[in-house]
Amino acid sequence: MTTTHLKRLPVIILIFIFIFVPELWAYASSDELEKMHLRGDFHTPCFFFQTVNITADNRFANGSYLHDGVIIPHHLIGVYNYIYKDAVTQTRVAPHIRGCICKLKPCVNFCCPYGQMHNGTECVDSSSESDWPHSINVTFRNGAQKTVDVFRQFAVVPFRPCESMFALDPQTYPDDAWQIFENGTLYVESGELYLTRQDFCMLTTLDVNDTSIRYLNPANCEIGSGRGTVKIINAYAMLFSIPFMVLTIIVYLAIPELRNQHGKSLVCYLLGLIVGYSLMSVGALNIHMNVMGIECKVLGYTCYYFFMAAFFWLNVISFDLWHNFRGTRGINRSLEKKRFIMYSLYSWGIPVLCLLATWYIQEFVDMPDHLKDDLKPGIGGGHYCWINMTTWAGFIYFFTPIMFIIVANIIMFVMTALKIHRVQKEMARIMAKEDSTRNLKKEKDKYNIYLFGLFLRLFLVMGVTWSLEIISYFVGPESKWAKIFYAADICNAVQGFLIFMLFVMKRKVKQLITNRYSSVRETSSSNQRQSQYSTRTTTSSMGNLANSVLSSEKPLIKPLESVTSFD
């Protein structure tokens, strides 16, 4: 170190002291902060909405905390440097300790902290904590109702989900009747609405005839408010996508030239997506669905099966395309039928095993309360009609099998893309030896454009875009990066439209449709022969050159007429 650097050292130390030491002191204001987070990261073992602030609570020697009679173990405690002012607005704050109490006990939100009441504008201190009512009627899973102490039955979390709320007061207005279930779900009878705890909070209301009598009543957010905006947009995007998938199926079933191995596999893939998208949209938009009822479970399990089947058909498409492009010759019709039967057994059969495993674990496997949210699928469990995507359950039961499929698809996609690239290089090498005319160069450009379009379709169909969905899951909705993946979510939701544009709205397919339904019968057979000829030869003058590249003892790529669904 030079003398100049040594002279600057005291200044650097002073800068460090004045800038960083106050921050470190703030972070180390408790033993827990100092132990866990001076290393530079924040441990958040669960979503913010499952936590309570335990900074002022008693801490035991083993690192657990006692909050309102509930012992929160060390592994469910973390440091958060943000809070939510409402269900969608995140605000940065000084790091503080929070415990995942909702993993140990059903939670219910209170609009104001304990000992305060809402005066219509804000929470104010009550004259006495004894003014707070503790009794609440709870509906249990067997249908029985019982009056319980809310602080014993639930973990109380002070949180107001939204700014504008509508208070229910059945003591004054009978139409405001409501029920709260043992898992914290609220049922509003007048609108037949089932609301999760992120849609309402409990508050204290006064009897209009006797102000000394107080009740606990819920106040709910306006239905369709900001919390579910992205979810609702995705639901409508999926509904928008469904008609295009139906049109694609109709075209592929109506045109004999498209009813080959690839076309039938694409139809099966779209059928799985249609059912999955339809049920997912119904679950997202139907605010009247009873999350405790059998229809919720039927929707969830059916949706799960068809989504899994769609991904296995996606795997079949990827394998079959790779198999064709790797240089094998065509197979006879009988063998092709046998292969499609094997594909069907694989793609419709294995999802049945996944479904049975998921159903058995959800319905029959007993787990400790603090593990249920993380390890149980959550379908029809009283909160969700679909897999609980806010915990590890989403990864275990949905994304794990999908991740293996997508990885395999990406590998096959890369291998197929490399094969296409080799064909392009070989054709360029052959053309360099030939006397390249202007027309030949023009046809070469057309062929390269064709290969690029084929590459793009393979990219979509082999599920590369679905990998962004998995990344989005790991990023989580509370991350500052979450909004980046909204576009990927929408892209997957409108996949039916993209498939329609890439696989139906292309010149060859439109020509086949025109030939199939031409009103001029005299020219239909001529047009059909021309279409078949254009299918066999990708471009008119480049056909012979392409075949010369592909006609080696072990061709680089299967003759292009065998992949009419994608070329």
PDB file of N, CA and C in Angstrom, residues 337-381:
ATOM      1  N   LYS A 337     -50.205 -45.215 -36.178  1.00  0.00           N
ATOM      2  CA  LYS A 337     -51.357 -45.362 -35.288  1.00  0.00           C
ATOM      3  C   LYS A 337     -50.936 -45.951 -33.947  1.00  0.00           C
ATOM      4  N   LYS A 338     -50.066 -46.957 -33.986  1.00  0.00           N
ATOM      5  CA  LYS A 338     -49.591 -47.554 -32.740  1.00  0.00           C
ATOM      6  C   LYS A 338     -48.822 -46.534 -31.908  1.00  0.00           C
ATOM      7  N   ARG A 339     -48.028 -45.721 -32.586  1.00  0.00           N
ATOM      8  CA  ARG A 339     -47.266 -44.698 -31.863  1.00  0.00           C
ATOM      9  C   ARG A 339     -48.211 -43.682 -31.212  1.00  0.00           C
ATOM     10  N   PHE A 340     -49.276 -43.293 -31.913  1.00  0.00           N
ATOM     11  CA  PHE A 340     -50.212 -42.325 -31.334  1.00  0.00           C
ATOM     12  C   PHE A 340     -50.941 -42.921 -30.131  1.00  0.00           C
ATOM     13  N   ILE A 341     -51.238 -44.224 -30.191  1.00  0.00           N
ATOM     14  CA  ILE A 341     -51.863 -44.879 -29.035  1.00  0.00           C
ATOM     15  C   ILE A 341     -50.916 -44.841 -27.835  1.00  0.00           C
ATOM     16  N   MET A 342     -49.622 -45.102 -28.072  1.00  0.00           N
ATOM     17  CA  MET A 342     -48.648 -45.036 -26.981  1.00  0.00           C
ATOM     18  C   MET A 342     -48.539 -43.616 -26.445  1.00  0.00           C
ATOM     19  N   TYR A 343     -48.547 -42.641 -27.341  1.00  0.00           N
ATOM     20  CA  TYR A 343     -48.520 -41.244 -26.904  1.00  0.00           C
ATOM     21  C   TYR A 343     -49.735 -40.927 -26.031  1.00  0.00           C
ATOM     22  N   SER A 344     -50.900 -41.439 -26.431  1.00  0.00           N
ATOM     23  CA  SER A 344     -52.134 -41.148 -25.685  1.00  0.00           C
ATOM     24  C   SER A 344     -52.101 -41.780 -24.300  1.00  0.00           C
ATOM     25  N   LEU A 345     -51.630 -43.036 -24.233  1.00  0.00           N
ATOM     26  CA  LEU A 345     -51.527 -43.690 -22.929  1.00  0.00           C
ATOM     27  C   LEU A 345     -50.587 -42.922 -22.010  1.00  0.00           C
ATOM     28  N   TYR A 346     -49.501 -42.410 -22.568  1.00  0.00           N
ATOM     29  CA  TYR A 346     -48.534 -41.634 -21.786  1.00  0.00           C
ATOM     30  C   TYR A 346     -49.133 -40.308 -21.327  1.00  0.00           C
ATOM     31  N   SER A 347     -49.754 -39.573 -22.241  1.00  0.00           N
ATOM     32  CA  SER A 347     -50.182 -38.195 -21.956  1.00  0.00           C
ATOM     33  C   SER A 347     -51.490 -38.108 -21.180  1.00  0.00           C
ATOM     34  N   TRP A 348     -52.378 -39.082 -21.358  1.00  0.00           N
ATOM     35  CA  TRP A 348     -53.622 -39.069 -20.582  1.00  0.00           C
ATOM     36  C   TRP A 348     -53.499 -39.928 -19.324  1.00  0.00           C
ATOM     37  N   GLY A 349     -52.553 -40.898 -19.324  1.00  0.00           N
ATOM     38  CA  GLY A 349     -52.455 -41.835 -18.216  1.00  0.00           C
ATOM     39  C   GLY A 349     -51.636 -41.349 -17.042  1.00  0.00           C
ATOM     40  N   ILE A 350     -50.439 -40.826 -17.298  1.00  0.00           N
ATOM     41  CA  ILE A 350     -49.582 -40.380 -16.191  1.00  0.00           C
ATOM     42  C   ILE A 350     -50.233 -39.251 -15.388  1.00  0.00           C
ATOM     43  N   PRO A 351     -50.934 -38.275 -16.018  1.00  0.00           N
ATOM     44  CA  PRO A 351     -51.634 -37.271 -15.208  1.00  0.00           C
ATOM     45  C   PRO A 351     -52.656 -37.866 -14.246  1.00  0.00           C
ATOM     46  N   VAL A 352     -53.213 -39.041 -14.591  1.00  0.00           N
ATOM     47  CA  VAL A 352     -54.130 -39.705 -13.651  1.00  0.00           C
ATOM     48  C   VAL A 352     -53.388 -40.084 -12.371  1.00  0.00           C
ATOM     49  N   LEU A 353     -52.158 -40.594 -12.518  1.00  0.00           N
ATOM     50  CA  LEU A 353     -51.360 -40.945 -11.344  1.00  0.00           C
ATOM     51  C   LEU A 353     -51.034 -39.699 -10.518  1.00  0.00           C
ATOM     52  N   CYS A 354     -50.692 -38.604 -11.199  1.00  0.00           N
ATOM     53  CA  CYS A 354     -50.427 -37.337 -10.486  1.00  0.00           C
ATOM     54  C   CYS A 354     -51.659 -36.866  -9.742  1.00  0.00           C
ATOM     55  N   LEU A 355     -52.819 -36.996 -10.403  1.00  0.00           N
ATOM     56  CA  LEU A 355     -54.075 -36.572  -9.790  1.00  0.00           C
ATOM     57  C   LEU A 355     -54.388 -37.418  -8.555  1.00  0.00           C
ATOM     58  N   LEU A 356     -54.242 -38.736  -8.660  1.00  0.00           N
ATOM     59  CA  LEU A 356     -54.542 -39.613  -7.525  1.00  0.00           C
ATOM     60  C   LEU A 356     -53.623 -39.320  -6.344  1.00  0.00           C
ATOM     61  N   ALA A 357     -52.340 -39.079  -6.620  1.00  0.00           N
ATOM     62  CA  ALA A 357     -51.401 -38.765  -5.543  1.00  0.00           C
ATOM     63  C   ALA A 357     -51.774 -37.450  -4.872  1.00  0.00           C
ATOM     64  N   THR A 358     -52.100 -36.445  -5.671  1.00  0.00           N
ATOM     65  CA  THR A 358     -52.481 -35.135  -5.113  1.00  0.00           C
ATOM     66  C   THR A 358     -53.759 -35.235  -4.301  1.00  0.00           C
ATOM     67  N   TRP A 359     -54.752 -35.952  -4.838  1.00  0.00           N
ATOM     68  CA  TRP A 359     -56.034 -36.131  -4.146  1.00  0.00           C
ATOM     69  C   TRP A 359     -55.842 -36.875  -2.821  1.00  0.00           C
ATOM     70  N   TYR A 360     -55.036 -37.927  -2.832  1.00  0.00           N
ATOM     71  CA  TYR A 360     -54.835 -38.724  -1.617  1.00  0.00           C
ATOM     72  C   TYR A 360     -54.157 -37.891  -0.531  1.00  0.00           C
ATOM     73  N   ILE A 361     -53.145 -37.141  -0.899  1.00  0.00           N
ATOM     74  CA  ILE A 361     -52.425 -36.339   0.095  1.00  0.00           C
ATOM     75  C   ILE A 361     -53.332 -35.261   0.682  1.00  0.00           C
ATOM     76  N   GLN A 362     -54.159 -34.653  -0.168  1.00  0.00           N
ATOM     77  CA  GLN A 362     -55.046 -33.589   0.305  1.00  0.00           C
ATOM     78  C   GLN A 362     -56.150 -34.137   1.208  1.00  0.00           C
ATOM     79  N   GLU A 363     -56.705 -35.272   0.848  1.00  0.00           N
ATOM     80  CA  GLU A 363     -57.911 -35.739   1.533  1.00  0.00           C
ATOM     81  C   GLU A 363     -57.634 -36.685   2.693  1.00  0.00           C
ATOM     82  N   PHE A 364     -56.520 -37.430   2.662  1.00  0.00           N
ATOM     83  CA  PHE A 364     -56.351 -38.511   3.630  1.00  0.00           C
ATOM     84  C   PHE A 364     -55.088 -38.440   4.475  1.00  0.00           C
ATOM     85  N   VAL A 365     -54.110 -37.663   4.081  1.00  0.00           N
ATOM     86  CA  VAL A 365     -52.856 -37.613   4.828  1.00  0.00           C
ATOM     87  C   VAL A 365     -52.956 -36.552   5.920  1.00  0.00           C
ATOM     88  N   ASP A 366     -52.733 -36.961   7.167  1.00  0.00           N
ATOM     89  CA  ASP A 366     -52.738 -36.028   8.293  1.00  0.00           C
ATOM     90  C   ASP A 366     -51.357 -35.401   8.458  1.00  0.00           C
ATOM     91  N   MET A 367     -51.341 -34.112   8.667  1.00  0.00           N
ATOM     92  CA  MET A 367     -50.088 -33.384   8.861  1.00  0.00           C
ATOM     93  C   MET A 367     -50.242 -32.430  10.033  1.00  0.00           C
ATOM     94  N   PRO A 368     -49.148 -32.069  10.697  1.00  0.00           N
ATOM     95  CA  PRO A 368     -49.222 -31.030  11.737  1.00  0.00           C
ATOM     96  C   PRO A 368     -49.749 -29.724  11.157  1.00  0.00           C
ATOM     97  N   ASP A 369     -50.415 -28.953  11.983  1.00  0.00           N
ATOM     98  CA  ASP A 369     -51.044 -27.724  11.500  1.00  0.00           C
ATOM     99  C   ASP A 369     -50.051 -26.785  10.838  1.00  0.00           C
ATOM    100  N   HIS A 370     -48.837 -26.701  11.361  1.00  0.00           N
ATOM    101  CA  HIS A 370     -47.886 -25.738  10.812  1.00  0.00           C
ATOM    102  C   HIS A 370     -47.282 -26.208   9.483  1.00  0.00           C
ATOM    103  N   LEU A 371     -47.566 -27.462   9.085  1.00  0.00           N
ATOM    104  CA  LEU A 371     -47.065 -27.960   7.802  1.00  0.00           C
ATOM    105  C   LEU A 371     -48.148 -28.062   6.735  1.00  0.00           C
ATOM    106  N   LYS A 372     -49.402 -27.958   7.151  1.00  0.00           N
ATOM    107  CA  LYS A 372     -50.489 -28.160   6.198  1.00  0.00           C
ATOM    108  C   LYS A 372     -50.438 -27.174   5.040  1.00  0.00           C
ATOM    109  N   ASP A 373     -50.220 -25.899   5.346  1.00  0.00           N
ATOM    110  CA  ASP A 373     -50.212 -24.892   4.287  1.00  0.00           C
ATOM    111  C   ASP A 373     -49.093 -25.136   3.280  1.00  0.00           C
ATOM    112  N   ASP A 374     -47.954 -25.614   3.760  1.00  0.00           N
ATOM    113  CA  ASP A 374     -46.805 -25.792   2.881  1.00  0.00           C
ATOM    114  C   ASP A 374     -46.833 -27.105   2.118  1.00  0.00           C
ATOM    115  N   LEU A 375     -47.337 -28.165   2.732  1.00  0.00           N
ATOM    116  CA  LEU A 375     -47.195 -29.498   2.155  1.00  0.00           C
ATOM    117  C   LEU A 375     -48.480 -30.091   1.614  1.00  0.00           C
ATOM    118  N   LYS A 376     -49.631 -29.542   1.984  1.00  0.00           N
ATOM    119  CA  LYS A 376     -50.883 -30.031   1.415  1.00  0.00           C
ATOM    120  C   LYS A 376     -51.198 -29.245   0.154  1.00  0.00           C
ATOM    121  N   PRO A 377     -51.751 -29.902  -0.884  1.00  0.00           N
ATOM    122  CA  PRO A 377     -52.051 -29.183  -2.129  1.00  0.00           C
ATOM    123  C   PRO A 377     -52.972 -27.986  -1.930  1.00  0.00           C
ATOM    124  N   GLY A 378     -53.964 -28.108  -1.047  1.00  0.00           N
ATOM    125  CA  GLY A 378     -54.862 -26.988  -0.774  1.00  0.00           C
ATOM    126  C   GLY A 378     -56.118 -26.984  -1.606  1.00  0.00           C
ATOM    127  N   ILE A 379     -56.274 -27.922  -2.553  1.00  0.00           N
ATOM    128  CA  ILE A 379     -57.464 -27.939  -3.411  1.00  0.00           C
ATOM    129  C   ILE A 379     -58.691 -28.272  -2.565  1.00  0.00           C
ATOM    130  N   GLY A 380     -59.654 -27.363  -2.546  1.00  0.00           N
ATOM    131  CA  GLY A 380     -60.871 -27.597  -1.781  1.00  0.00           C
ATOM    132  C   GLY A 380     -60.646 -27.671  -0.293  1.00  0.00           C
ATOM    133  N   GLY A 381     -59.566 -27.075   0.182  1.00  0.00           N
ATOM    134  CA  GLY A 381     -59.257 -27.138   1.607  1.00  0.00           C
ATOM    135  C   GLY A 381     -59.915 -26.050   2.425  1.00  0.00           C
TER     136      GLY A 381
END
